[in-house]
CSV table of C-alpha atoms in Angstrom, one decimal:
chain,number,residue,atom,x,y,z
A,80,MET,CA,-93.4,14.9,-15.7
A,81,LEU,CA,-94.1,16.1,-19.3
A,82,PHE,CA,-94.4,13.7,-22.1
A,83,SER,CA,-91.2,14.8,-23.6
A,84,ASP,CA,-89.4,14.4,-20.3
A,85,LEU,CA,-90.7,11.0,-19.9
A,86,LEU,CA,-89.5,9.9,-23.5
A,87,ALA,CA,-86.1,11.4,-22.9
A,88,TRP,CA,-85.9,9.4,-19.6
A,89,GLN,CA,-86.9,6.3,-21.3
A,90,THR,CA,-84.4,6.7,-24.0
A,91,ASP,CA,-81.6,7.5,-21.6
A,92,ARG,CA,-82.8,4.3,-19.6
A,93,MET,CA,-82.6,2.1,-22.7
A,94,SER,CA,-79.3,3.4,-23.7
A,95,ALA,CA,-77.8,2.6,-20.3
A,96,ILE,CA,-79.3,-0.9,-20.4
A,97,ARG,CA,-77.8,-1.6,-23.9
A,98,GLY,CA,-74.4,-0.1,-22.6
A,99,ALA,CA,-74.5,-2.5,-19.6
A,100,ARG,CA,-75.4,-5.3,-21.7
A,101,GLU,CA,-72.5,-4.6,-24.3
A,102,ARG,CA,-70.1,-4.3,-21.5
A,103,ALA,CA,-71.2,-7.6,-20.0
A,104,ARG,CA,-71.0,-9.3,-23.3
A,105,VAL,CA,-67.3,-8.0,-23.8
A,106,GLU,CA,-66.3,-9.0,-20.3
A,107,VAL,CA,-67.8,-12.6,-20.8
A,108,THR,CA,-66.3,-13.0,-24.1
A,109,ALA,CA,-62.9,-11.9,-22.7
A,110,ALA,CA,-63.4,-14.4,-19.8
A,111,ILE,CA,-64.3,-17.2,-22.3
A,112,LYS,CA,-61.2,-16.6,-24.4
A,113,LYS,CA,-58.9,-16.4,-21.5
A,114,GLU,CA,-60.1,-19.7,-20.1
A,115,ALA,CA,-59.8,-21.1,-23.7
A,116,ARG,CA,-56.0,-19.9,-24.0
A,117,ARG,CA,-55.5,-21.6,-20.5
A,118,GLN,CA,-56.7,-24.8,-21.9
A,119,LEU,CA,-54.6,-24.5,-25.1
A,120,ALA,CA,-51.6,-24.1,-22.9
A,121,ALA,CA,-52.5,-27.0,-20.8
A,122,ASP,CA,-54.0,-29.6,-23.3
A,123,GLY,CA,-53.4,-28.1,-26.9
A,124,ALA,CA,-56.0,-26.9,-29.5
A,125,ALA,CA,-57.2,-30.4,-30.6
A,126,LYS,CA,-58.6,-30.9,-27.0
A,127,LEU,CA,-60.3,-27.6,-26.5
A,128,SER,CA,-63.9,-28.1,-25.4
A,129,LEU,CA,-66.7,-25.5,-25.1
A,130,ARG,CA,-68.2,-27.7,-22.3
A,131,ALA,CA,-64.9,-27.6,-20.5
A,132,VAL,CA,-64.7,-23.9,-20.7
A,133,ALA,CA,-68.2,-23.4,-19.6
A,134,ARG,CA,-67.6,-25.7,-16.7
A,135,GLU,CA,-64.6,-23.9,-15.5
A,136,LEU,CA,-66.4,-20.4,-15.8
A,137,GLY,CA,-69.4,-21.7,-14.1
A,138,MET,CA,-71.6,-21.2,-17.1
A,139,ALA,CA,-74.3,-23.3,-18.5
A,140,SER,CA,-73.1,-24.7,-22.0
A,141,SER,CA,-76.1,-23.3,-23.6
A,142,ALA,CA,-75.2,-19.8,-22.2
A,143,LEU,CA,-71.7,-20.1,-23.7
A,144,TYR,CA,-73.1,-21.2,-27.2
A,145,ARG,CA,-74.8,-17.7,-27.4
A,146,TYR,CA,-71.2,-16.3,-27.5
A,147,PHE,CA,-69.4,-19.0,-29.5
A,148,PRO,CA,-72.0,-21.4,-31.2
A,149,SER,CA,-68.9,-24.0,-31.9
A,150,ARG,CA,-65.6,-25.0,-30.9
A,151,ASP,CA,-64.6,-23.7,-34.3
A,152,ASP,CA,-66.0,-20.3,-33.9
A,153,LEU,CA,-64.0,-20.1,-30.6
A,154,LEU,CA,-60.9,-21.3,-32.2
A,155,THR,CA,-61.2,-18.7,-35.1
A,156,ALA,CA,-61.7,-16.0,-32.5
A,157,LEU,CA,-58.5,-17.1,-30.7
A,158,ILE,CA,-56.7,-17.5,-34.2
A,159,VAL,CA,-57.7,-14.0,-35.2
A,160,ASP,CA,-56.7,-12.6,-31.7
A,161,ALA,CA,-53.2,-14.2,-32.0
A,162,TYR,CA,-52.6,-12.9,-35.7
A,163,ASP,CA,-53.7,-9.5,-34.8
A,164,ALA,CA,-51.4,-9.5,-31.6
A,165,VAL,CA,-48.2,-10.5,-33.6
A,166,GLY,CA,-49.4,-8.3,-36.5
A,167,GLU,CA,-49.5,-5.4,-34.1
A,168,ARG,CA,-46.1,-6.3,-32.6
A,169,ALA,CA,-44.6,-6.2,-36.1
A,170,GLU,CA,-46.2,-3.0,-37.2
A,171,ALA,CA,-45.1,-1.3,-33.9
A,172,ALA,CA,-41.4,-2.4,-34.6
A,173,ARG,CA,-41.6,-0.9,-38.1
A,174,ALA,CA,-42.5,2.4,-36.5
A,175,THR,CA,-39.9,2.5,-34.1
A,176,PRO,CA,-36.5,4.5,-35.0
A,177,ALA,CA,-34.6,1.4,-35.5
A,178,GLY,CA,-37.4,0.1,-37.7
A,179,SER,CA,-38.1,3.2,-39.8
A,180,THR,CA,-34.9,5.0,-40.3
A,181,GLY,CA,-32.0,2.5,-39.9
A,182,PRO,CA,-30.4,0.5,-42.8
A,183,HIS,CA,-32.8,-1.5,-44.8
A,184,THR,CA,-31.3,-4.9,-43.3
A,185,ALA,CA,-31.5,-3.5,-39.8
A,186,ARG,CA,-35.1,-2.6,-40.4
A,187,PHE,CA,-35.9,-6.1,-41.5
A,188,ALA,CA,-34.1,-7.6,-38.5
A,189,GLU,CA,-36.0,-5.2,-36.0
A,190,VAL,CA,-39.4,-6.5,-37.1
A,191,ALA,CA,-38.2,-10.1,-37.3
A,192,CYS,CA,-37.0,-9.7,-33.7
A,193,ALA,CA,-40.2,-8.4,-32.7
A,194,VAL,CA,-42.1,-11.3,-34.1
A,195,ARG,CA,-39.7,-13.6,-32.3
A,196,ASP,CA,-40.2,-11.8,-29.0
A,197,TRP,CA,-43.9,-12.2,-29.5
A,198,ALA,CA,-43.7,-16.0,-30.1
A,199,LEU,CA,-41.4,-16.6,-27.1
A,200,ALA,CA,-43.7,-14.6,-24.9
A,201,HIS,CA,-46.8,-16.5,-26.3
A,202,PRO,CA,-45.6,-19.9,-27.4
A,203,HIS,CA,-49.1,-21.6,-27.3
A,204,GLU,CA,-50.7,-18.9,-29.3
A,205,TYR,CA,-47.8,-19.1,-31.7
A,206,ALA,CA,-48.3,-22.8,-32.0
A,207,LEU,CA,-52.0,-22.3,-32.6
A,208,ILE,CA,-51.3,-20.2,-35.7
A,209,TYR,CA,-47.9,-21.5,-37.0
A,210,GLY,CA,-47.9,-25.1,-35.7
A,211,SER,CA,-49.5,-28.3,-36.7
A,212,PRO,CA,-53.1,-27.8,-38.1
A,213,VAL,CA,-56.0,-28.5,-35.7
A,214,PRO,CA,-57.7,-31.7,-36.6
A,215,GLY,CA,-61.1,-31.1,-38.1
A,216,TYR,CA,-60.6,-27.4,-38.2
A,217,THR,CA,-60.8,-25.2,-41.5
A,218,ALA,CA,-60.0,-21.6,-41.0
A,219,PRO,CA,-62.6,-19.3,-42.4
A,220,GLN,CA,-62.1,-16.4,-44.8
A,221,ASP,CA,-62.1,-13.9,-42.1
A,222,THR,CA,-58.7,-15.1,-40.7
A,223,VAL,CA,-56.9,-14.1,-43.9
A,224,GLY,CA,-56.6,-10.4,-43.3
A,225,PRO,CA,-55.3,-10.7,-39.8
A,226,ALA,CA,-52.9,-13.6,-41.1
A,227,SER,CA,-51.5,-11.2,-43.6
A,228,ARG,CA,-50.3,-8.3,-41.3
A,229,VAL,CA,-46.8,-9.7,-40.8
A,230,GLY,CA,-46.4,-10.5,-44.2
A,231,PHE,CA,-47.4,-6.9,-45.4
A,232,VAL,CA,-44.8,-5.3,-43.2
A,233,PHE,CA,-42.1,-7.2,-44.6
A,234,LEU,CA,-43.5,-6.3,-48.0
A,235,GLY,CA,-43.4,-2.8,-47.0
A,236,LEU,CA,-39.9,-2.9,-46.1
A,237,VAL,CA,-38.8,-4.4,-49.3
A,238,ARG,CA,-41.1,-1.6,-51.2
A,239,ALA,CA,-39.4,1.1,-49.3
A,240,ALA,CA,-35.9,-0.2,-50.2
A,241,TYR,CA,-37.0,-0.6,-53.8
A,242,LEU,CA,-38.2,2.9,-54.0
A,243,ALA,CA,-35.0,4.4,-52.4
A,244,ASP,CA,-32.8,2.2,-54.8
A,245,GLY,CA,-31.9,0.0,-51.8
A,246,LEU,CA,-32.9,-3.2,-53.4
A,247,ALA,CA,-30.7,-5.6,-55.5
A,248,VAL,CA,-33.0,-7.5,-57.7
A,249,GLY,CA,-31.6,-11.0,-58.1
A,250,ARG,CA,-31.8,-13.4,-61.1
A,251,MET,CA,-34.6,-15.7,-61.4
A,252,PRO,CA,-34.1,-19.2,-62.9
A,253,GLY,CA,-36.3,-19.6,-65.9
A,254,GLU,CA,-38.2,-22.4,-64.7
A,255,LEU,CA,-39.2,-20.4,-61.7
A,256,ARG,CA,-40.0,-17.2,-63.3
A,257,PRO,CA,-43.9,-18.0,-64.1
A,258,GLU,CA,-44.3,-18.8,-60.4
A,259,ALA,CA,-42.4,-15.7,-59.4
A,260,GLU,CA,-44.6,-13.6,-61.8
A,261,ARG,CA,-47.8,-15.1,-60.4
A,262,MET,CA,-46.7,-14.6,-56.8
A,263,ALA,CA,-45.9,-11.0,-57.6
A,264,ALA,CA,-49.1,-10.3,-59.4
A,265,GLU,CA,-51.0,-11.6,-56.4
A,266,LEU,CA,-49.0,-10.0,-53.5
A,267,ALA,CA,-47.2,-7.0,-54.9
A,268,PRO,CA,-47.3,-6.2,-58.6
A,269,ASP,CA,-45.4,-3.2,-58.1
A,270,LEU,CA,-42.3,-5.1,-57.1
A,271,PRO,CA,-39.9,-7.2,-59.2
A,272,PRO,CA,-41.1,-10.9,-59.2
A,273,ALA,CA,-37.6,-12.0,-58.4
A,274,SER,CA,-37.7,-10.0,-55.1
A,275,VAL,CA,-41.2,-11.2,-54.1
A,276,ALA,CA,-40.1,-14.9,-54.5
A,277,ALA,CA,-36.8,-14.1,-52.5
A,278,LEU,CA,-39.0,-12.5,-49.8
A,279,ILE,CA,-41.2,-15.4,-49.6
A,280,ALA,CA,-38.5,-17.9,-49.3
A,281,ALA,CA,-36.9,-15.5,-46.5
A,282,TRP,CA,-40.2,-15.3,-44.6
A,283,ALA,CA,-40.5,-19.0,-44.5
A,284,GLN,CA,-36.9,-19.5,-43.3
A,285,LEU,CA,-37.5,-16.7,-40.7
A,286,PHE,CA,-40.6,-18.6,-39.3
A,287,GLY,CA,-38.5,-21.8,-39.4
A,288,LEU,CA,-36.0,-20.2,-37.1
A,289,ILE,CA,-38.6,-18.9,-34.8
A,290,SER,CA,-40.3,-22.4,-34.7
A,291,PHE,CA,-37.2,-24.2,-34.0
A,292,GLU,CA,-36.5,-22.0,-30.9
A,293,VAL,CA,-40.2,-22.0,-29.6
A,294,PHE,CA,-40.6,-25.7,-30.1
A,295,GLY,CA,-37.2,-26.6,-28.5
A,296,GLN,CA,-35.1,-27.8,-31.5
A,297,PHE,CA,-32.4,-25.5,-30.5
A,298,HIS,CA,-31.6,-26.9,-27.2
A,299,ARG,CA,-28.0,-27.5,-26.6
A,300,VAL,CA,-27.4,-26.3,-30.3
A,301,VAL,CA,-27.7,-22.6,-30.1
A,302,GLU,CA,-26.8,-21.0,-26.8
A,303,ALA,CA,-26.6,-17.2,-27.8
A,304,ARG,CA,-30.0,-17.0,-29.3
A,305,ASP,CA,-30.7,-13.3,-29.4
A,306,ALA,CA,-27.4,-12.7,-31.3
A,307,PHE,CA,-27.9,-15.7,-33.3
A,308,PHE,CA,-31.4,-14.9,-34.5
A,309,ARG,CA,-30.6,-11.1,-35.3
A,310,HIS,CA,-27.6,-12.1,-37.3
A,311,SER,CA,-29.8,-14.7,-39.2
A,312,ALA,CA,-32.3,-12.1,-39.8
A,313,GLY,CA,-30.0,-9.8,-41.3
A,314,GLU,CA,-28.7,-12.4,-43.5
A,315,LEU,CA,-32.1,-13.3,-44.6
A,316,ALA,CA,-32.7,-9.6,-45.4
A,317,ARG,CA,-29.6,-9.4,-47.6
A,318,SER,CA,-30.8,-12.7,-49.3
A,319,VAL,CA,-33.8,-10.7,-50.4
A,320,GLY,CA,-31.5,-8.0,-51.7
A,321,LEU,CA,-31.8,-5.5,-49.1
A,322,SER,CA,-28.8,-3.3,-48.7
A,323,ASP,CA,-27.2,-1.9,-45.6
A,324,GLY,CA,-27.7,1.6,-46.7
A,325,PRO,CA,-30.1,4.0,-44.9
A,326,ALA,CA,-34.0,3.6,-45.4
A,327,THR,CA,-36.3,6.4,-46.4
A,328,GLY,CA,-40.1,6.2,-46.1
A,329,THR,CA,-42.5,3.7,-45.0
A,330,GLY,CA,-43.0,1.6,-48.0
A,331,ASP,CA,-46.8,2.1,-47.7
A,332,THR,CA,-47.0,4.1,-50.9
A,333,HIS,CA,-45.4,3.7,-54.3
A,334,ASP,CA,-45.1,5.2,-57.7
A,335,ARG,CA,-42.3,3.3,-59.4
A,336,THR,CA,-42.6,0.7,-61.9
A,337,HIS,CA,-40.3,-2.0,-63.1
C-alpha cells in the first residue's frame, strides 16, 4: 500500500469514527430529553433530576453530565426545544393559504389556532414555557430568540396589514404614549406605537385564553372550545386594528414609514 493510500484510508477511518460518535451523541441527547419530558409530565419541572434521568436510562450520572452539566442546562434545552416547536407551528400556519392570503383577521386567527393546537397536544411543554417559573431557574440569553418566534409571526401579520392599508391605528391615551413608543422602538420601529401596544395586549389575552384551556379553567364553562377560541382570536385581531379585508404579502419586509 502506498503512503498516499494509507493516509487516505486513515482519513476515511477517522471521519467514519467521528461520524459514528456524533450520531451516538445525537441519539443519547435525544434519549435524555425524551426521558426528561416524561419526568416533566409525571412530576413537573421543579422535580426534574439529572440523577433520576440517568437512572431511568441506565447511565452513570457522570456520563450524563457530559451531555448536560447541570439540571439548568437540561431545562434550558427543553425550553428552547419547546419554544422552537411552537414557533415552527406558528410559522407553518402563516405559510398556509388560510394564513397567507385570507383576510387579516382570519390570518391572525389561523396562527393563534395553530399555537393553541400545539399547546393542547403538548400541555407539559406549554406549562414549562408559559406556566409558573421553575424555582431556582433563570433562563439564559439563548432562550430569547426561540421565545420570540411566535411574537414575530404576529408582528409580521400586523406589518403586512399596515403595508396593505388593512390596519386601523387606534388612539393612545397620553399617559401610555411614552410606554407605547418605547415598546415600538424596541420591537417594531416601523409600526405605529399604538398598534404595537394593542398587539402586546392581544398577545397576552391570547395566551390567557390558551392557558385557561390547558390548565382546566374552562371546565364546565366553555364547551364549544374550538369555535369559541377562533371567534375570540378574531376579536383580538380586530382589537389590534386588523381589518377583515384580504391580506397581501408576508409582512417580512417593509418600506412604509409613519
